[in-house]
Amino acid sequence: SRQAADGKQLFQKVCITCHGENGTGSNKIPRIAGQQIQYLQDSLKRYRNGSGDRVDPRMAAFTRNLKDADIVNLATYISSMP
């Protein structure tokens, strides 16, 4: 889908450095590959808005300029990852 293709481009620019090429993270960075779309969207919006229980300065910086459409695209791509 177009959303997944756009999401992949964003993932490669924004997320890959910490979460890895396959979205599997590390012992300190969570796995995001295959998570549910709504969970990913909600989490990204909370990081962007600085709301919720989990606050992370790196995630806030990486998500600060994401538009809602960017978040939908990222969540669509990440949820499709095995």
mmCIF file of N, CA and C in Angstrom:
data_model
loop_
_atom_site.group_PDB
_atom_site.id
_atom_site.type_symbol
_atom_site.label_atom_id
_atom_site.label_comp_id
_atom_site.label_asym_id
_atom_site.label_seq_id
_atom_site.Cartn_x
_atom_site.Cartn_y
_atom_site.Cartn_z
ATOM 1 N N SER A 1 0.837 -1.192 0.000
ATOM 2 C CA SER A 1 0.000 0.000 0.000
ATOM 3 C C SER A 1 0.881 1.254 0.000
ATOM 4 N N ARG A 2 0.287 2.330 -0.407
ATOM 5 C CA ARG A 2 1.007 3.611 -0.427
ATOM 6 C C ARG A 2 1.422 4.019 0.983
ATOM 7 N N GLN A 3 0.511 3.785 1.955
ATOM 8 C CA GLN A 3 0.832 4.141 3.344
ATOM 9 C C GLN A 3 2.046 3.370 3.840
ATOM 10 N N ALA A 4 2.096 2.079 3.549
ATOM 11 C CA ALA A 4 3.226 1.258 3.995
ATOM 12 C C ALA A 4 4.515 1.698 3.308
ATOM 13 N N ALA A 5 4.434 2.039 2.028
ATOM 14 C CA ALA A 5 5.632 2.490 1.300
ATOM 15 C C ALA A 5 6.154 3.798 1.879
ATOM 16 N N ASP A 6 5.245 4.734 2.140
ATOM 17 C CA ASP A 6 5.658 6.001 2.756
ATOM 18 C C ASP A 6 6.179 5.766 4.172
ATOM 19 N N GLY A 7 5.535 4.845 4.884
ATOM 20 C CA GLY A 7 5.975 4.521 6.237
ATOM 21 C C GLY A 7 7.362 3.912 6.260
ATOM 22 N N LYS A 8 7.658 3.081 5.261
ATOM 23 C CA LYS A 8 8.988 2.471 5.181
ATOM 24 C C LYS A 8 10.055 3.542 4.994
ATOM 25 N N GLN A 9 9.779 4.520 4.144
ATOM 26 C CA GLN A 9 10.741 5.610 3.939
ATOM 27 C C GLN A 9 10.989 6.370 5.237
ATOM 28 N N LEU A 10 9.915 6.672 5.960
ATOM 29 C CA LEU A 10 10.069 7.360 7.249
ATOM 30 C C LEU A 10 10.821 6.496 8.247
ATOM 31 N N PHE A 11 10.486 5.215 8.303
ATOM 32 C CA PHE A 11 11.160 4.295 9.214
ATOM 33 C C PHE A 11 12.664 4.320 8.963
ATOM 34 N N GLN A 12 13.046 4.291 7.702
ATOM 35 C CA GLN A 12 14.466 4.270 7.362
ATOM 36 C C GLN A 12 15.162 5.579 7.705
ATOM 37 N N LYS A 13 14.431 6.669 7.753
ATOM 38 C CA LYS A 13 15.012 7.964 8.120
ATOM 39 C C LYS A 13 15.002 8.210 9.618
ATOM 40 N N VAL A 14 13.939 7.755 10.286
ATOM 41 C CA VAL A 14 13.701 8.166 11.666
ATOM 42 C C VAL A 14 13.936 7.063 12.701
ATOM 43 N N CYS A 15 13.554 5.834 12.391
ATOM 44 C CA CYS A 15 13.477 4.783 13.414
ATOM 45 C C CYS A 15 14.628 3.779 13.391
ATOM 46 N N ILE A 16 15.195 3.577 12.220
ATOM 47 C CA ILE A 16 16.124 2.463 12.000
ATOM 48 C C ILE A 16 17.372 2.536 12.881
ATOM 49 N N THR A 17 17.825 3.737 13.184
ATOM 50 C CA THR A 17 19.057 3.891 13.961
ATOM 51 C C THR A 17 18.963 3.209 15.321
ATOM 52 N N CYS A 18 17.840 3.360 15.993
ATOM 53 C CA CYS A 18 17.688 2.768 17.325
ATOM 54 C C CYS A 18 16.998 1.409 17.290
ATOM 55 N N HIS A 19 15.923 1.295 16.503
ATOM 56 C CA HIS A 19 15.118 0.071 16.520
ATOM 57 C C HIS A 19 15.652 -1.005 15.576
ATOM 58 N N GLY A 20 16.616 -0.657 14.733
ATOM 59 C CA GLY A 20 17.226 -1.630 13.841
ATOM 60 C C GLY A 20 16.458 -1.815 12.543
ATOM 61 N N GLU A 21 17.136 -2.387 11.578
ATOM 62 C CA GLU A 21 16.595 -2.576 10.238
ATOM 63 C C GLU A 21 15.303 -3.395 10.236
ATOM 64 N N ASN A 22 15.213 -4.356 11.157
ATOM 65 C CA ASN A 22 14.041 -5.230 11.214
ATOM 66 C C ASN A 22 13.043 -4.833 12.304
ATOM 67 N N GLY A 23 13.312 -3.706 12.976
ATOM 68 C CA GLY A 23 12.410 -3.244 14.020
ATOM 69 C C GLY A 23 12.423 -4.090 15.276
ATOM 70 N N THR A 24 13.490 -4.871 15.460
ATOM 71 C CA THR A 24 13.552 -5.786 16.594
ATOM 72 C C THR A 24 14.195 -5.183 17.834
ATOM 73 N N GLY A 25 14.738 -3.979 17.715
ATOM 74 C CA GLY A 25 15.303 -3.304 18.874
ATOM 75 C C GLY A 25 16.533 -4.003 19.431
ATOM 76 N N SER A 26 16.714 -3.881 20.733
ATOM 77 C CA SER A 26 17.862 -4.475 21.435
ATOM 78 C C SER A 26 17.439 -4.710 22.877
ATOM 79 N N ASN A 27 18.404 -5.003 23.728
ATOM 80 C CA ASN A 27 18.034 -5.222 25.124
ATOM 81 C C ASN A 27 17.557 -3.945 25.814
ATOM 82 N N LYS A 28 17.857 -2.776 25.253
ATOM 83 C CA LYS A 28 17.397 -1.514 25.844
ATOM 84 C C LYS A 28 16.370 -0.786 24.971
ATOM 85 N N ILE A 29 16.244 -1.188 23.725
ATOM 86 C CA ILE A 29 15.314 -0.560 22.782
ATOM 87 C C ILE A 29 14.237 -1.582 22.432
ATOM 88 N N PRO A 30 12.968 -1.221 22.596
ATOM 89 C CA PRO A 30 11.912 -2.220 22.378
ATOM 90 C C PRO A 30 11.735 -2.658 20.925
ATOM 91 N N ARG A 31 11.271 -3.888 20.791
ATOM 92 C CA ARG A 31 10.855 -4.408 19.492
ATOM 93 C C ARG A 31 9.559 -3.694 19.111
ATOM 94 N N ILE A 32 9.495 -3.189 17.885
ATOM 95 C CA ILE A 32 8.263 -2.549 17.430
ATOM 96 C C ILE A 32 7.657 -3.292 16.251
ATOM 97 N N ALA A 33 8.444 -4.116 15.581
ATOM 98 C CA ALA A 33 7.958 -4.859 14.417
ATOM 99 C C ALA A 33 6.759 -5.718 14.786
ATOM 100 N N GLY A 34 5.705 -5.640 13.978
ATOM 101 C CA GLY A 34 4.549 -6.488 14.165
ATOM 102 C C GLY A 34 3.566 -6.050 15.234
ATOM 103 N N GLN A 35 3.834 -4.921 15.891
ATOM 104 C CA GLN A 35 2.875 -4.426 16.884
ATOM 105 C C GLN A 35 1.582 -4.001 16.181
ATOM 106 N N GLN A 36 0.505 -3.928 16.921
ATOM 107 C CA GLN A 36 -0.782 -3.525 16.362
ATOM 108 C C GLN A 36 -0.762 -2.055 15.951
ATOM 109 N N ILE A 37 -1.441 -1.781 14.839
ATOM 110 C CA ILE A 37 -1.445 -0.423 14.272
ATOM 111 C C ILE A 37 -1.890 0.614 15.304
ATOM 112 N N GLN A 38 -3.008 0.364 15.975
ATOM 113 C CA GLN A 38 -3.542 1.366 16.903
ATOM 114 C C GLN A 38 -2.590 1.611 18.068
ATOM 115 N N TYR A 39 -1.966 0.558 18.570
ATOM 116 C CA TYR A 39 -0.987 0.707 19.654
ATOM 117 C C TYR A 39 0.173 1.594 19.197
ATOM 118 N N LEU A 40 0.675 1.339 17.992
ATOM 119 C CA LEU A 40 1.784 2.135 17.468
ATOM 120 C C LEU A 40 1.383 3.595 17.291
ATOM 121 N N GLN A 41 0.207 3.816 16.718
ATOM 122 C CA GLN A 41 -0.256 5.196 16.519
ATOM 123 C C GLN A 41 -0.396 5.915 17.856
ATOM 124 N N ASP A 42 -1.039 5.263 18.816
ATOM 125 C CA ASP A 42 -1.226 5.885 20.124
ATOM 126 C C ASP A 42 0.111 6.186 20.790
ATOM 127 N N SER A 43 1.039 5.240 20.723
ATOM 128 C CA SER A 43 2.349 5.430 21.351
ATOM 129 C C SER A 43 3.107 6.581 20.701
ATOM 130 N N LEU A 44 3.125 6.613 19.379
ATOM 131 C CA LEU A 44 3.836 7.682 18.678
ATOM 132 C C LEU A 44 3.238 9.051 18.989
ATOM 133 N N LYS A 45 1.924 9.124 19.053
ATOM 134 C CA LYS A 45 1.273 10.401 19.383
ATOM 135 C C LYS A 45 1.588 10.830 20.805
ATOM 136 N N ARG A 46 1.616 9.864 21.733
ATOM 137 C CA ARG A 46 1.950 10.208 23.126
ATOM 138 C C ARG A 46 3.392 10.719 23.229
ATOM 139 N N TYR A 47 4.307 10.057 22.551
ATOM 140 C CA TYR A 47 5.694 10.549 22.558
ATOM 141 C C TYR A 47 5.765 11.944 21.944
ATOM 142 N N ARG A 48 5.082 12.137 20.831
ATOM 143 C CA ARG A 48 5.108 13.437 20.140
ATOM 144 C C ARG A 48 4.526 14.535 21.028
ATOM 145 N N ASN A 49 3.437 14.216 21.733
ATOM 146 C CA ASN A 49 2.745 15.221 22.531
ATOM 147 C C ASN A 49 3.273 15.342 23.953
ATOM 148 N N GLY A 50 4.172 14.426 24.344
ATOM 149 C CA GLY A 50 4.714 14.454 25.699
ATOM 150 C C GLY A 50 3.704 14.042 26.754
ATOM 151 N N SER A 51 2.734 13.229 26.361
ATOM 152 C CA SER A 51 1.705 12.779 27.300
ATOM 153 C C SER A 51 1.868 11.287 27.564
ATOM 154 N N GLY A 52 1.207 10.806 28.598
ATOM 155 C CA GLY A 52 1.300 9.386 28.911
ATOM 156 C C GLY A 52 2.373 9.094 29.928
ATOM 157 N N ASP A 53 2.499 7.823 30.275
ATOM 158 C CA ASP A 53 3.416 7.393 31.322
ATOM 159 C C ASP A 53 4.864 7.338 30.858
ATOM 160 N N ARG A 54 5.057 6.941 29.610
ATOM 161 C CA ARG A 54 6.423 6.788 29.105
ATOM 162 C C ARG A 54 6.854 8.059 28.394
ATOM 163 N N VAL A 55 7.880 8.689 28.929
ATOM 164 C CA VAL A 55 8.441 9.879 28.305
ATOM 165 C C VAL A 55 9.896 9.579 28.031
ATOM 166 N N ASP A 56 10.310 9.776 26.805
ATOM 167 C CA ASP A 56 11.695 9.509 26.418
ATOM 168 C C ASP A 56 12.162 10.672 25.552
ATOM 169 N N PRO A 57 13.232 11.347 25.966
ATOM 170 C CA PRO A 57 13.683 12.523 25.212
ATOM 171 C C PRO A 57 14.035 12.213 23.753
ATOM 172 N N ARG A 58 14.609 11.029 23.504
ATOM 173 C CA ARG A 58 14.955 10.685 22.117
ATOM 174 C C ARG A 58 13.700 10.486 21.283
ATOM 175 N N MET A 59 12.724 9.772 21.846
ATOM 176 C CA MET A 59 11.479 9.550 21.112
ATOM 177 C C MET A 59 10.736 10.869 20.906
ATOM 178 N N ALA A 60 10.769 11.737 21.895
ATOM 179 C CA ALA A 60 10.117 13.043 21.760
ATOM 180 C C ALA A 60 10.759 13.831 20.617
ATOM 181 N N ALA A 61 12.089 13.789 20.554
ATOM 182 C CA ALA A 61 12.797 14.518 19.491
ATOM 183 C C ALA A 61 12.491 13.930 18.120
ATOM 184 N N PHE A 62 12.465 12.606 18.020
ATOM 185 C CA PHE A 62 12.236 11.960 16.725
ATOM 186 C C PHE A 62 10.794 12.101 16.251
ATOM 187 N N THR A 63 9.844 12.235 17.176
ATOM 188 C CA THR A 63 8.431 12.295 16.790
ATOM 189 C C THR A 63 7.880 13.714 16.745
ATOM 190 N N ARG A 64 8.609 14.663 17.255
ATOM 191 C CA ARG A 64 8.119 16.042 17.405
ATOM 192 C C ARG A 64 7.528 16.615 16.114
ATOM 193 N N ASN A 65 8.164 16.345 14.984
ATOM 194 C CA ASN A 65 7.717 16.950 13.722
ATOM 195 C C ASN A 65 6.862 16.025 12.859
ATOM 196 N N LEU A 66 6.462 14.882 13.406
ATOM 197 C CA LEU A 66 5.621 13.972 12.634
ATOM 198 C C LEU A 66 4.188 14.491 12.580
ATOM 199 N N LYS A 67 3.623 14.469 11.407
ATOM 200 C CA LYS A 67 2.211 14.794 11.235
ATOM 201 C C LYS A 67 1.397 13.534 11.511
ATOM 202 N N ASP A 68 0.092 13.694 11.719
ATOM 203 C CA ASP A 68 -0.761 12.532 11.961
ATOM 204 C C ASP A 68 -0.663 11.530 10.813
ATOM 205 N N ALA A 69 -0.607 12.026 9.572
ATOM 206 C CA ALA A 69 -0.500 11.129 8.408
ATOM 207 C C ALA A 69 0.813 10.350 8.449
ATOM 208 N N ASP A 70 1.896 10.997 8.898
ATOM 209 C CA ASP A 70 3.182 10.300 9.028
ATOM 210 C C ASP A 70 3.057 9.152 10.027
ATOM 211 N N ILE A 71 2.370 9.404 11.121
ATOM 212 C CA ILE A 71 2.202 8.390 12.160
ATOM 213 C C ILE A 71 1.384 7.214 11.631
ATOM 214 N N VAL A 72 0.334 7.498 10.889
ATOM 215 C CA VAL A 72 -0.471 6.426 10.282
ATOM 216 C C VAL A 72 0.398 5.596 9.348
ATOM 217 N N ASN A 73 1.193 6.270 8.522
ATOM 218 C CA ASN A 73 2.061 5.566 7.568
ATOM 219 C C ASN A 73 3.100 4.711 8.288
ATOM 220 N N LEU A 74 3.738 5.276 9.305
ATOM 221 C CA LEU A 74 4.732 4.518 10.071
ATOM 222 C C LEU A 74 4.090 3.302 10.724
ATOM 223 N N ALA A 75 2.948 3.504 11.360
ATOM 224 C CA ALA A 75 2.276 2.402 12.052
ATOM 225 C C ALA A 75 1.867 1.307 11.058
ATOM 226 N N THR A 76 1.425 1.708 9.883
ATOM 227 C CA THR A 76 1.034 0.728 8.857
ATOM 228 C C THR A 76 2.229 -0.106 8.452
ATOM 229 N N TYR A 77 3.366 0.535 8.216
ATOM 230 C CA TYR A 77 4.563 -0.208 7.818
ATOM 231 C C TYR A 77 5.081 -1.092 8.952
ATOM 232 N N ILE A 78 5.243 -0.512 10.132
ATOM 233 C CA ILE A 78 5.830 -1.247 11.262
ATOM 234 C C ILE A 78 4.965 -2.448 11.628
ATOM 235 N N SER A 79 3.658 -2.299 11.587
ATOM 236 C CA SER A 79 2.783 -3.415 11.945
ATOM 237 C C SER A 79 2.878 -4.551 10.927
ATOM 238 N N SER A 80 3.298 -4.241 9.713
ATOM 239 C CA SER A 80 3.422 -5.268 8.675
ATOM 240 C C SER A 80 4.759 -6.006 8.729
ATOM 241 N N MET A 81 5.668 -5.500 9.546
ATOM 242 C CA MET A 81 6.987 -6.137 9.657
ATOM 243 C C MET A 81 6.860 -7.453 10.422
ATOM 244 N N PRO A 82 7.576 -8.493 9.971
ATOM 245 C CA PRO A 82 7.477 -9.784 10.674
ATOM 246 C C PRO A 82 8.136 -9.754 12.047
#
